[in-house]
Short mmCIF file of C-alpha atoms in Angstrom, two decimals:
data_model
loop_
_atom_site.label_atom_id
_atom_site.label_comp_id
_atom_site.label_asym_id
_atom_site.label_seq_id
_atom_site.Cartn_x
_atom_site.Cartn_y
_atom_site.Cartn_z
CA MET A 30 -34.43 55.93 7.62
CA ASN A 31 -34.05 54.17 10.95
CA GLY A 32 -33.06 57.00 13.24
CA ARG A 33 -31.95 54.83 16.17
CA PHE A 34 -28.81 53.96 14.20
CA LYS A 35 -27.57 57.54 14.08
CA ALA A 36 -24.93 58.60 16.57
CA SER A 37 -25.58 61.57 18.81
CA GLY A 38 -26.10 64.65 16.67
CA GLY A 39 -27.20 62.49 13.71
CA ALA A 40 -24.02 63.18 11.73
CA VAL A 41 -22.48 59.72 11.43
CA GLY A 42 -23.99 56.23 11.27
CA GLY A 43 -22.84 53.26 13.28
CA GLY A 44 -20.10 50.88 12.25
CA LEU A 45 -18.55 47.49 12.88
CA LEU A 46 -15.39 45.84 11.56
CA VAL A 47 -15.61 42.09 10.90
CA ALA A 48 -12.05 40.77 11.24
CA GLY A 49 -10.88 37.15 11.08
CA THR A 50 -8.34 34.94 12.78
CA THR A 51 -7.17 33.86 9.31
CA SER A 52 -7.89 34.40 5.66
CA ASP A 53 -11.06 32.56 4.64
CA ALA A 54 -12.39 32.47 8.20
CA GLY A 55 -15.75 33.64 6.87
CA LYS A 56 -15.43 37.43 7.01
CA SER A 57 -17.10 38.00 3.63
CA VAL A 58 -20.01 35.70 4.40
CA VAL A 59 -20.56 37.12 7.90
CA THR A 60 -20.39 40.70 6.58
CA ALA A 61 -22.99 39.87 3.92
CA GLY A 62 -25.17 38.12 6.49
CA ILE A 63 -25.12 41.09 8.85
CA CYS A 64 -25.91 43.42 5.94
CA ARG A 65 -28.92 41.34 4.90
CA TRP A 66 -30.16 40.97 8.50
CA LEU A 67 -29.96 44.74 9.07
CA ALA A 68 -31.57 45.53 5.71
CA ARG A 69 -34.52 43.34 6.66
CA GLN A 70 -34.89 45.45 9.82
CA GLY A 71 -35.26 48.59 7.70
CA VAL A 72 -31.73 49.79 8.43
CA ARG A 73 -29.91 51.69 5.68
CA VAL A 74 -26.70 49.66 5.68
CA ALA A 75 -23.67 49.56 3.40
CA PRO A 76 -20.66 47.20 3.18
CA PHE A 77 -17.07 48.42 3.13
CA LYS A 78 -13.66 46.89 2.57
CA ALA A 79 -10.82 49.36 2.62
CA GLN A 80 -8.36 47.20 0.71
CA ASN A 81 -9.17 44.04 -1.18
CA MET A 82 -6.78 41.68 -2.97
CA SER A 83 -8.78 39.81 -5.57
CA LEU A 84 -8.97 38.82 -9.21
CA ASN A 85 -12.76 38.67 -9.00
CA SER A 86 -14.03 42.17 -9.65
CA PHE A 87 -17.18 43.96 -10.74
CA VAL A 88 -18.07 47.22 -12.50
CA THR A 89 -20.40 49.66 -10.77
CA ARG A 90 -22.93 51.78 -12.63
CA GLU A 91 -20.59 54.76 -12.57
CA GLY A 92 -17.90 52.63 -14.28
CA ALA A 93 -15.73 51.87 -11.24
CA GLU A 94 -14.02 48.53 -10.62
CA ILE A 95 -14.47 46.99 -7.16
CA GLY A 96 -14.21 43.53 -5.62
CA ARG A 97 -17.07 41.17 -6.45
CA ALA A 98 -17.43 40.30 -2.78
CA GLN A 99 -18.30 43.92 -2.01
CA ALA A 100 -20.77 44.02 -4.91
CA MET A 101 -22.48 40.93 -3.50
CA GLN A 102 -22.47 42.44 0.01
CA ALA A 103 -24.13 45.52 -1.47
CA ALA A 104 -26.79 43.22 -2.92
CA ALA A 105 -27.19 41.76 0.56
CA ALA A 106 -27.65 45.28 1.90
CA ARG A 107 -30.10 46.03 -0.95
CA VAL A 108 -28.09 49.04 -2.11
CA GLU A 109 -26.30 49.85 -5.35
CA PRO A 110 -22.53 49.14 -5.16
CA THR A 111 -20.18 52.10 -5.48
CA ALA A 112 -16.43 52.70 -5.49
CA LEU A 113 -16.72 54.04 -1.94
CA MET A 114 -17.34 50.48 -0.74
CA ASN A 115 -13.92 49.24 -1.89
CA PRO A 116 -11.57 52.19 -2.39
CA VAL A 117 -8.41 50.07 -2.85
CA LEU A 118 -8.41 46.91 -4.98
CA LEU A 119 -5.20 44.98 -5.63
CA LYS A 120 -5.22 42.64 -8.64
CA PRO A 121 -2.22 40.28 -8.53
CA GLY A 122 -0.21 39.93 -11.73
CA SER A 123 2.45 37.70 -10.18
CA ASP A 124 3.60 36.51 -6.76
CA ARG A 125 5.36 39.84 -6.25
CA SER A 126 3.30 42.58 -7.89
CA SER A 127 -0.28 43.77 -8.29
CA GLN A 128 -2.23 46.30 -10.27
CA VAL A 129 -3.50 48.99 -7.89
CA VAL A 130 -7.09 50.09 -8.50
CA LEU A 131 -7.88 53.27 -6.57
CA LEU A 132 -11.49 54.46 -6.32
CA GLY A 133 -12.40 52.19 -9.20
CA LYS A 134 -9.61 53.15 -11.64
CA ALA A 135 -6.27 51.41 -12.29
CA VAL A 136 -3.39 53.68 -11.28
CA GLY A 137 -0.40 51.42 -11.94
CA GLU A 138 1.54 48.31 -10.90
CA LEU A 139 3.39 48.04 -7.60
CA SER A 140 5.52 45.36 -5.99
CA ALA A 141 4.36 44.08 -2.61
CA ARG A 142 7.42 45.68 -1.03
CA GLY A 143 6.75 49.00 -2.73
CA TYR A 144 3.12 48.99 -1.67
CA HIS A 145 3.78 48.17 1.98
CA ALA A 146 6.83 50.42 2.12
CA GLY A 147 4.86 53.61 1.78
CA ARG A 148 2.04 53.65 -0.74
CA GLN A 149 -0.39 51.80 1.50
CA GLU A 150 0.12 54.18 4.42
CA GLN A 151 -0.53 57.16 2.13
CA LEU A 152 -3.96 55.74 1.26
CA LEU A 153 -5.30 55.76 4.83
CA GLY A 154 -6.79 59.23 4.39
CA THR A 155 -8.60 58.19 1.20
CA VAL A 156 -9.91 55.07 2.89
CA THR A 157 -11.21 56.87 5.98
CA ASP A 158 -12.80 59.58 3.82
CA CYS A 159 -14.73 56.91 1.91
CA LEU A 160 -15.85 55.24 5.12
CA GLN A 161 -16.87 58.59 6.58
CA GLU A 162 -18.98 59.37 3.50
CA LEU A 163 -20.73 55.99 3.72
CA ARG A 164 -21.41 56.52 7.44
CA ARG A 165 -22.79 59.97 6.68
CA THR A 166 -25.29 58.60 4.15
CA HIS A 167 -26.20 55.31 5.84
CA ASP A 168 -27.45 54.25 9.24
CA ALA A 169 -24.72 51.60 9.57
CA VAL A 170 -21.60 50.46 7.72
CA ILE A 171 -20.32 46.91 8.12
CA CYS A 172 -16.63 46.76 7.30
CA GLU A 173 -14.73 43.63 6.32
CA GLY A 174 -11.11 43.18 7.32
CA ALA A 175 -8.46 41.26 5.39
CA GLY A 176 -6.37 38.29 6.43
CA SER A 177 -5.77 38.61 10.17
CA PRO A 178 -5.54 41.76 12.33
CA ALA A 179 -2.58 40.14 14.12
CA GLU A 180 -0.21 40.29 11.15
CA ILE A 181 2.27 42.22 13.26
CA ASN A 182 4.80 42.50 10.42
CA LEU A 183 2.30 44.64 8.49
CA ARG A 184 0.68 46.57 11.32
CA ARG A 185 2.56 49.83 10.77
CA THR A 186 1.06 50.32 7.32
CA ASP A 187 -2.30 48.59 7.93
CA ILE A 188 -5.35 50.38 6.50
CA VAL A 189 -7.87 47.53 6.44
CA ASN A 190 -7.86 45.96 9.93
CA MET A 191 -6.86 47.64 13.18
CA GLY A 192 -5.43 50.67 11.37
CA LEU A 193 -8.88 51.37 9.99
CA ALA A 194 -10.62 50.58 13.28
CA ARG A 195 -8.29 52.94 15.15
CA ALA A 196 -8.72 55.75 12.61
CA ALA A 197 -12.53 55.45 12.56
CA ARG A 198 -13.01 54.40 16.22
CA ILE A 199 -15.24 51.45 15.36
CA PRO A 200 -15.60 48.19 17.31
CA VAL A 201 -14.11 44.96 15.99
CA MET A 202 -15.63 41.47 15.99
CA VAL A 203 -13.19 38.62 15.24
CA VAL A 204 -14.49 35.61 13.28
CA GLY A 205 -12.89 32.18 13.65
CA ASP A 206 -13.44 29.06 11.54
CA ILE A 207 -13.86 26.21 14.05
CA ASP A 208 -14.02 23.64 11.25
CA ARG A 209 -10.25 24.12 10.83
CA GLY A 210 -9.63 23.44 14.52
CA GLY A 211 -7.81 25.55 17.10
CA VAL A 212 -10.40 28.30 17.24
CA PHE A 213 -9.91 29.09 20.96
CA ALA A 214 -6.14 29.45 20.54
CA SER A 215 -6.77 31.57 17.45
CA PHE A 216 -9.12 33.95 19.28
CA PHE A 217 -6.80 34.26 22.27
CA GLY A 218 -3.62 34.52 20.23
CA THR A 219 -5.10 37.09 17.84
CA THR A 220 -6.09 39.30 20.76
CA ALA A 221 -2.86 38.83 22.72
CA LEU A 222 -0.71 39.81 19.72
CA LEU A 223 -2.40 43.21 19.40
CA SER A 224 -1.16 46.35 21.10
CA LYS A 225 -3.06 47.70 24.09
CA GLU A 226 -4.63 50.41 21.93
CA ASP A 227 -5.75 47.89 19.31
CA GLN A 228 -7.07 45.44 21.89
CA ALA A 229 -9.29 48.19 23.28
CA LEU A 230 -11.34 47.96 20.05
CA VAL A 231 -11.76 44.16 19.97
CA ALA A 232 -15.26 43.76 21.39
CA GLY A 233 -16.00 40.06 20.87
CA TYR A 234 -15.76 36.90 18.82
CA LEU A 235 -17.93 34.92 16.42
CA VAL A 236 -17.50 31.18 15.86
CA ASN A 237 -18.11 30.10 12.28
CA LYS A 238 -18.82 26.64 10.72
CA PHE A 239 -19.60 24.73 13.92
CA ARG A 240 -20.80 21.13 13.60
CA GLY A 241 -22.59 19.34 16.42
CA ASP A 242 -24.13 20.19 19.79
CA VAL A 243 -23.37 23.80 20.71
CA THR A 244 -23.75 23.01 24.43
CA LEU A 245 -20.46 21.09 24.19
CA LEU A 246 -18.78 24.31 23.11
CA GLU A 247 -20.15 26.51 25.86
CA PRO A 248 -17.58 25.66 28.58
CA GLY A 249 -14.81 26.73 26.22
CA LEU A 250 -16.61 29.96 25.40
CA GLU A 251 -16.94 30.74 29.09
CA MET A 252 -13.24 30.06 29.66
CA LEU A 253 -12.40 32.27 26.69
CA ARG A 254 -14.44 35.06 28.21
CA GLY A 255 -12.60 34.62 31.50
CA LEU A 256 -9.24 34.77 29.75
CA THR A 257 -9.98 37.75 27.51
CA GLY A 258 -12.89 39.58 29.11
CA ARG A 259 -14.77 39.40 25.81
CA GLN A 260 -17.96 37.58 24.93
CA THR A 261 -18.66 35.34 21.98
CA LEU A 262 -21.37 37.00 19.91
CA GLY A 263 -22.64 33.87 18.21
CA VAL A 264 -21.93 30.36 16.97
CA LEU A 265 -22.87 29.90 13.32
CA PRO A 266 -23.51 26.31 12.23
CA PHE A 267 -21.74 24.71 9.30
CA SER A 268 -23.96 24.96 6.26
CA HIS A 269 -23.28 23.91 2.66
CA GLY A 270 -23.38 26.27 -0.29
CA LEU A 271 -23.34 29.56 1.60
CA GLY A 272 -20.30 31.21 -0.01
CA ILE A 273 -20.89 34.49 -1.77
CA ASP A 274 -18.62 35.59 -4.60
CA GLU A 275 -15.15 34.56 -3.51
CA GLU A 276 -12.11 36.80 -3.55
CA ASP A 277 -9.85 34.11 -4.97
CA GLY A 278 -9.45 30.35 -5.18
CA LEU A 279 -11.23 27.63 -7.11
CA ARG A 280 -14.60 27.76 -5.43
CA VAL A 281 -17.76 28.94 -7.06
CA SER A 282 -20.59 30.20 -4.89
CA LEU A 283 -23.68 28.65 -6.46
CA ARG A 284 -21.67 25.66 -7.65
CA GLY A 285 -21.39 24.79 -3.97
CA ALA A 286 -25.16 24.78 -3.63
CA VAL A 287 -25.37 22.26 -6.47
CA ARG A 288 -22.44 19.98 -5.69
CA GLU A 289 -22.35 19.95 -1.90
CA SER A 290 -26.03 19.07 -1.53
CA VAL A 291 -28.27 16.79 -3.57
CA VAL A 292 -27.55 17.47 -7.25
CA ALA A 293 -30.69 18.66 -8.99
CA PRO A 294 -31.71 16.14 -11.66
CA PRO A 295 -31.64 17.28 -15.29
CA HIS A 296 -34.83 18.65 -16.79
CA GLY A 297 -34.20 16.57 -19.92
CA ALA A 298 -32.84 13.07 -20.37
CA GLU A 299 -29.13 13.82 -19.93
CA VAL A 300 -26.77 16.03 -17.96
CA LEU A 301 -24.46 18.58 -19.54
CA ARG A 302 -20.80 18.50 -18.47
CA VAL A 303 -18.84 21.75 -18.40
CA ALA A 304 -15.04 21.83 -17.98
CA VAL A 305 -13.47 25.16 -17.00
CA ALA A 306 -9.73 25.49 -17.63
CA ALA A 307 -8.11 26.53 -14.34
CA VAL A 308 -5.73 29.00 -15.98
CA PRO A 309 -3.12 30.96 -13.99
CA LEU A 310 -4.34 34.25 -12.50
CA MET A 311 -7.92 33.22 -13.26
CA SER A 312 -10.30 36.14 -12.84
CA ASN A 313 -14.05 36.30 -12.45
CA PHE A 314 -14.50 32.54 -12.35
CA THR A 315 -17.91 33.46 -10.92
CA ASP A 316 -18.99 33.69 -14.58
CA VAL A 317 -19.79 29.96 -14.44
CA ASP A 318 -21.94 30.21 -11.30
CA ALA A 319 -25.01 30.62 -13.45
CA LEU A 320 -24.18 27.47 -15.40
CA ALA A 321 -23.76 25.50 -12.18
CA ALA A 322 -27.12 26.78 -10.97
CA GLU A 323 -28.88 25.02 -13.84
CA PRO A 324 -30.36 21.59 -12.96
CA GLY A 325 -28.37 18.90 -14.70
CA VAL A 326 -25.31 21.05 -15.48
CA VAL A 327 -22.14 19.68 -13.87
CA VAL A 328 -19.29 22.22 -13.65
CA ARG A 329 -15.73 21.29 -12.79
CA PHE A 330 -12.33 23.00 -13.02
CA VAL A 331 -9.63 21.12 -14.90
CA ASP A 332 -5.90 21.42 -15.56
CA ARG A 333 -5.19 18.34 -17.72
CA ALA A 334 -5.97 17.71 -21.37
CA GLU A 335 -7.56 14.32 -20.72
CA GLU A 336 -10.14 15.95 -18.47
CA LEU A 337 -11.67 17.63 -21.52
CA ALA A 338 -12.52 14.31 -23.18
CA ASP A 339 -16.02 13.89 -21.76
CA ALA A 340 -16.88 17.60 -21.52
CA ASP A 341 -19.80 18.88 -23.56
CA LEU A 342 -18.62 22.48 -23.19
CA VAL A 343 -15.12 23.77 -22.45
CA VAL A 344 -14.84 27.27 -20.98
CA LEU A 345 -11.67 29.36 -21.12
CA PRO A 346 -12.31 31.92 -18.36
CA GLY A 347 -10.95 35.38 -17.74
CA THR A 348 -7.41 35.88 -16.53
CA ARG A 349 -5.19 38.72 -15.36
CA GLY A 350 -2.38 37.22 -17.48
CA THR A 351 -3.66 36.34 -20.96
CA VAL A 352 -0.25 35.57 -22.49
CA ARG A 353 0.87 33.60 -19.43
CA ALA A 354 -2.38 31.59 -19.50
CA LEU A 355 -1.89 30.90 -23.20
CA GLU A 356 1.59 29.51 -22.52
CA TRP A 357 0.14 27.38 -19.71
CA LEU A 358 -2.51 25.91 -22.04
CA ARG A 359 0.21 24.95 -24.52
CA GLU A 360 2.57 23.52 -21.93
CA ARG A 361 -0.15 21.23 -20.56
CA GLY A 362 -1.49 20.07 -23.90
CA LEU A 363 -4.80 21.83 -23.28
CA ALA A 364 -4.34 24.10 -26.30
CA ASP A 365 -4.11 21.11 -28.64
CA ALA A 366 -7.08 19.44 -26.94
CA VAL A 367 -9.20 22.57 -27.39
CA ALA A 368 -8.16 22.82 -31.05
CA ARG A 369 -9.18 19.19 -31.62
CA ARG A 370 -12.56 19.90 -30.06
CA ALA A 371 -13.11 22.87 -32.35
CA ALA A 372 -12.17 20.78 -35.40
CA GLU A 373 -14.72 18.16 -34.32
CA GLY A 374 -17.45 20.81 -33.91
CA ARG A 375 -17.60 20.45 -30.13
CA PRO A 376 -18.48 23.62 -28.15
CA VAL A 377 -15.90 25.99 -26.68
CA LEU A 378 -16.61 29.31 -24.95
CA GLY A 379 -14.01 31.96 -24.18
CA ILE A 380 -14.79 34.80 -21.76
CA CYS A 381 -12.65 37.97 -21.66
CA GLY A 382 -9.04 36.69 -21.47
CA GLY A 383 -10.31 33.32 -22.68
CA TYR A 384 -11.87 35.05 -25.69
CA GLN A 385 -8.57 36.79 -26.44
CA MET A 386 -6.67 33.48 -26.29
CA LEU A 387 -9.01 31.96 -28.88
CA GLY A 388 -8.06 34.65 -31.40
CA GLU A 389 -5.38 34.68 -34.09
CA ARG A 390 -2.95 37.18 -32.60
CA ILE A 391 -2.35 39.16 -29.40
CA GLU A 392 -0.30 42.36 -29.29
CA ASP A 393 0.55 42.95 -25.65
CA ASP A 394 2.94 45.70 -24.62
CA ILE A 395 0.86 46.47 -21.50
CA GLU A 396 0.09 43.41 -19.36
CA SER A 397 2.87 40.91 -20.15
CA LYS A 398 4.95 43.21 -22.39
CA ALA A 399 5.51 40.14 -24.58
CA GLY A 400 4.85 41.97 -27.85
CA THR A 401 3.07 40.01 -30.57
CA VAL A 402 2.03 36.47 -29.63
CA ASP A 403 0.10 33.89 -31.65
CA GLY A 404 -3.29 32.98 -30.23
CA LEU A 405 -5.02 29.62 -30.59
CA GLY A 406 -6.36 30.69 -33.98
CA LEU A 407 -9.87 29.37 -33.39
CA LEU A 408 -11.66 32.72 -33.80
CA PRO A 409 -11.07 35.40 -36.49
CA VAL A 410 -10.03 37.97 -33.90
CA ARG A 411 -6.94 40.12 -33.40
CA VAL A 412 -6.35 41.62 -29.97
CA ARG A 413 -4.33 44.71 -29.09
CA PHE A 414 -3.79 45.64 -25.46
CA ALA A 415 -4.55 49.29 -24.71
CA ALA A 416 -3.14 51.29 -21.82
CA GLU A 417 -6.63 52.37 -20.75
CA LYS A 418 -8.78 49.66 -19.23
CA THR A 419 -12.30 49.18 -20.58
CA LEU A 420 -14.86 49.31 -17.74
CA ALA A 421 -18.50 49.13 -18.76
CA ARG A 422 -21.95 47.72 -17.94
CA PRO A 423 -23.33 46.97 -21.43
CA VAL A 424 -26.67 45.50 -22.49
CA GLY A 425 -27.61 43.90 -25.77
CA GLU A 426 -29.10 40.87 -27.47
CA ALA A 427 -27.68 37.41 -28.16
CA LEU A 428 -29.34 34.37 -29.74
CA GLY A 429 -32.52 36.43 -29.90
CA GLU A 430 -32.59 37.03 -26.15
CA PRO A 431 -31.75 40.06 -23.96
CA VAL A 432 -28.35 39.91 -22.29
CA ALA A 433 -26.44 42.13 -19.87
CA GLY A 434 -22.89 41.96 -18.55
CA TYR A 435 -19.87 43.94 -17.48
CA GLU A 436 -16.49 44.51 -19.12
CA ILE A 437 -13.06 44.68 -17.43
CA HIS A 438 -10.20 44.37 -19.93
CA HIS A 439 -7.21 46.05 -21.54
CA GLY A 440 -7.49 43.99 -24.73
CA VAL A 441 -9.28 45.54 -27.70
CA ALA A 442 -10.63 42.96 -30.14
CA GLU A 443 -10.81 43.41 -33.90
CA VAL A 444 -13.21 40.84 -35.38
CA THR A 445 -12.30 40.04 -38.99
CA GLY A 446 -14.85 37.34 -39.81
CA GLY A 447 -16.88 34.58 -38.24
CA ASP A 448 -20.22 32.87 -38.76
CA GLU A 449 -22.28 35.31 -36.71
CA THR A 450 -22.11 38.19 -34.26
CA PHE A 451 -22.29 36.95 -30.71
CA ILE A 452 -23.82 40.01 -29.02
CA SER A 453 -25.59 42.79 -30.93
CA ASP A 454 -27.66 45.85 -30.18
CA GLY A 455 -30.79 44.11 -31.50
CA ARG A 456 -30.66 46.09 -34.76
CA GLY A 457 -27.89 44.14 -36.43
CA ARG A 458 -24.95 46.19 -35.11
CA SER A 459 -22.30 44.08 -33.40
CA LEU A 460 -21.47 44.98 -29.80
CA ASP A 461 -19.06 42.25 -28.81
CA GLY A 462 -17.68 38.80 -29.55
CA CYS A 463 -18.12 36.38 -32.38
CA ARG A 464 -18.72 32.74 -33.28
CA ALA A 465 -16.84 30.47 -35.68
CA GLY A 466 -18.36 27.00 -35.91
CA SER A 467 -18.85 25.75 -32.37
CA VAL A 468 -16.36 28.23 -30.87
CA TRP A 469 -17.78 31.30 -29.12
CA GLY A 470 -16.07 34.29 -27.53
CA THR A 471 -17.10 37.42 -25.63
CA HIS A 472 -15.54 40.05 -23.39
CA TRP A 473 -18.74 40.30 -21.34
CA HIS A 474 -18.51 38.89 -17.83
CA GLY A 475 -21.80 37.97 -16.18
CA SER A 476 -23.67 37.44 -19.45
CA LEU A 477 -24.71 33.92 -18.42
CA GLU A 478 -26.67 35.41 -15.50
CA SER A 479 -29.24 36.57 -18.09
CA ASP A 480 -31.67 33.66 -17.77
CA SER A 481 -33.27 33.52 -21.22
CA PHE A 482 -29.91 33.98 -22.99
CA ARG A 483 -28.28 31.29 -20.83
CA ARG A 484 -31.04 28.83 -21.71
CA ALA A 485 -30.74 29.63 -25.43
CA PHE A 486 -26.97 29.19 -25.29
CA LEU A 487 -27.22 25.87 -23.45
CA ARG A 488 -29.70 24.61 -26.02
CA ARG A 489 -27.17 25.40 -28.76
CA VAL A 490 -24.39 23.71 -26.78
CA ALA A 491 -26.50 20.61 -26.17
CA ALA A 492 -27.36 20.38 -29.88
CA ASP A 493 -23.71 20.73 -30.93
CA ALA A 494 -22.63 18.21 -28.28
CA GLY A 495 -25.34 15.74 -29.22
CA ARG A 496 -26.79 15.70 -25.70
CA ALA A 497 -30.47 15.24 -24.85
CA PHE A 498 -30.13 18.06 -22.32
CA VAL A 499 -32.96 20.55 -21.89
CA PRO A 500 -32.53 23.70 -19.74
CA ALA A 501 -35.11 24.02 -16.99
CA PRO A 502 -37.64 26.73 -17.92
CA ASP A 503 -37.81 28.34 -14.48
CA THR A 504 -34.22 28.69 -13.20
CA GLY A 505 -33.82 32.31 -12.15
CA PHE A 506 -30.24 33.18 -11.22
CA ALA A 507 -31.15 36.45 -9.50
CA THR A 508 -33.79 34.64 -7.45
CA LEU A 509 -31.31 31.96 -6.39
CA ARG A 510 -28.82 34.62 -5.36
CA GLU A 511 -31.47 36.41 -3.29
CA GLU A 512 -32.39 33.15 -1.59
CA GLN A 513 -28.73 32.56 -0.80
CA LEU A 514 -28.36 36.04 0.73
CA ASP A 515 -31.49 35.49 2.79
CA ARG A 516 -29.96 32.29 4.14
CA LEU A 517 -26.95 34.31 5.27
CA GLY A 518 -29.25 36.79 6.98
CA ASP A 519 -31.08 33.90 8.64
CA LEU A 520 -27.79 32.58 10.05
CA ILE A 521 -27.11 35.89 11.78
CA GLU A 522 -30.68 36.33 12.99
CA GLU A 523 -30.97 32.80 14.38
CA HIS A 524 -27.48 32.10 15.71
CA ALA A 525 -25.85 35.43 16.63
CA ASP A 526 -26.48 37.62 19.66
CA THR A 527 -28.25 40.26 17.60
CA ALA A 528 -28.96 42.49 20.60
CA ALA A 529 -25.24 42.65 21.38
CA LEU A 530 -24.44 43.29 17.70
CA LEU A 531 -26.91 46.16 17.61
CA ARG A 532 -25.33 47.72 20.67
CA LEU A 533 -21.87 47.54 19.11
CA ILE A 534 -23.03 49.02 15.81
CA GLU A 535 -25.07 51.77 17.40
CA GLU A 536 -23.08 52.66 20.53
CA GLY A 537 -19.53 51.88 19.42
CA VAL A 538 -16.64 50.43 21.37
CA PRO A 539 -17.51 49.28 24.92
CA GLU A 540 -15.55 50.87 27.74
CA GLY A 541 -13.15 48.94 29.94
CA LEU A 542 -12.20 46.01 27.70
CA PRO A 543 -9.26 44.37 29.49
CA PHE A 544 -5.73 44.06 28.15
CA VAL A 545 -4.57 40.52 27.30
CA PRO A 546 -0.79 40.18 27.67
CA PRO A 547 1.75 40.18 26.19
CA GLY A 548 0.46 42.55 23.47
CA ALA A 549 2.46 43.74 20.47
CA PRO A 550 5.57 45.81 21.22
#
């Protein structure tokens, strides 16, 4: 334990809230970077996000569902993720409603209006209790905000930005993405739209994704300090491939490291092309990160049937709306294209919702309430949606290699045939999934992160696709992820005012921060 990070009396550790001028300003990355930098200093640090809206989630060892970004931040902090780190997770099911996951367990569906009209405000006590427990057991807790703290239409019920900062009395650092432009106006406007009480907690700014000579930026930073009375705590340079597990969108963290820099040449004679169907409400698209990390594997997301033509492997990923995604595949001609591939013996992999779509029949009175729906009929599987969600961290064996993963699904699969068990317990008992010809399916997210299994699977895919592709023998996904997190820590250590950050985390909100008019009413 690093005692200097305990507040007077030693009861509660230090804290900092990383807010952003916009969504995707870099809050997740900066939070992870600070966590890794502190962990390297011997500080017991934990990440925290009070409320997360994401379809990318993870299962903790105690069987709780949290956002994948918080799980990756926990890895940056070198601690085991827990439900305390993300007490409220919202999983969108449409533009207007989300499944509410509270302390790792689904508790129902709510409309956006219903959530913000009262439910959110009721959760503030739960959120602050979780933060308090983390601060009691750690030297420091680095909190991530959501969206912008200046969303004045939502301020009354806010539990993740200034509402949390006010309740816990922790300082706030605002991150701005200068690559988008307008960062000075964003910093000033964000501060000026906050109430006097909220402004008193905003201790400084951090510029993210800067390109060029930082000395050209310094006059603006000085003017910003004159206008707001707050210093800029660092200028982080633009760097490719630094995203950790995203909350949403079509970006894949390690895919960025492959595609935005020099593409690693294949270990064998040819590359392997992977097409991932960009289905509606796609969840845990991070499953293909490990494929993209392999030298010579080219991963792309597609939404047209013709884009499958040159793919060696087609992946149907997870989704929060299996029936809706199935309809989308049929509407776009992708369902027929996948069926033609299967008939030709060309590889297809379905993961979680993708696995369910490949089956013969889906009975869904839970998620879509569509009743019985025909699947693609490419795997001998019948799926029934159960009210209780399966949350697990299983281990097993596939293709003669050890494999681990995590399960997050309402669908229960009944396998009625197939050529072989996909994942077993190593003693012949089936654990999950199946294969029929060149079509594979599994509920296990994250299974491709198991290096020896991934290599064995890619060898089978290359053989079925007729490609002279050979997996590299030394690609270690966990090692690559650690290197990525260390790069985030390096960014903070080399380009942030770490002394000022330490003071904020340890000593709390500075006194006398000036008010910037007009302020929220």
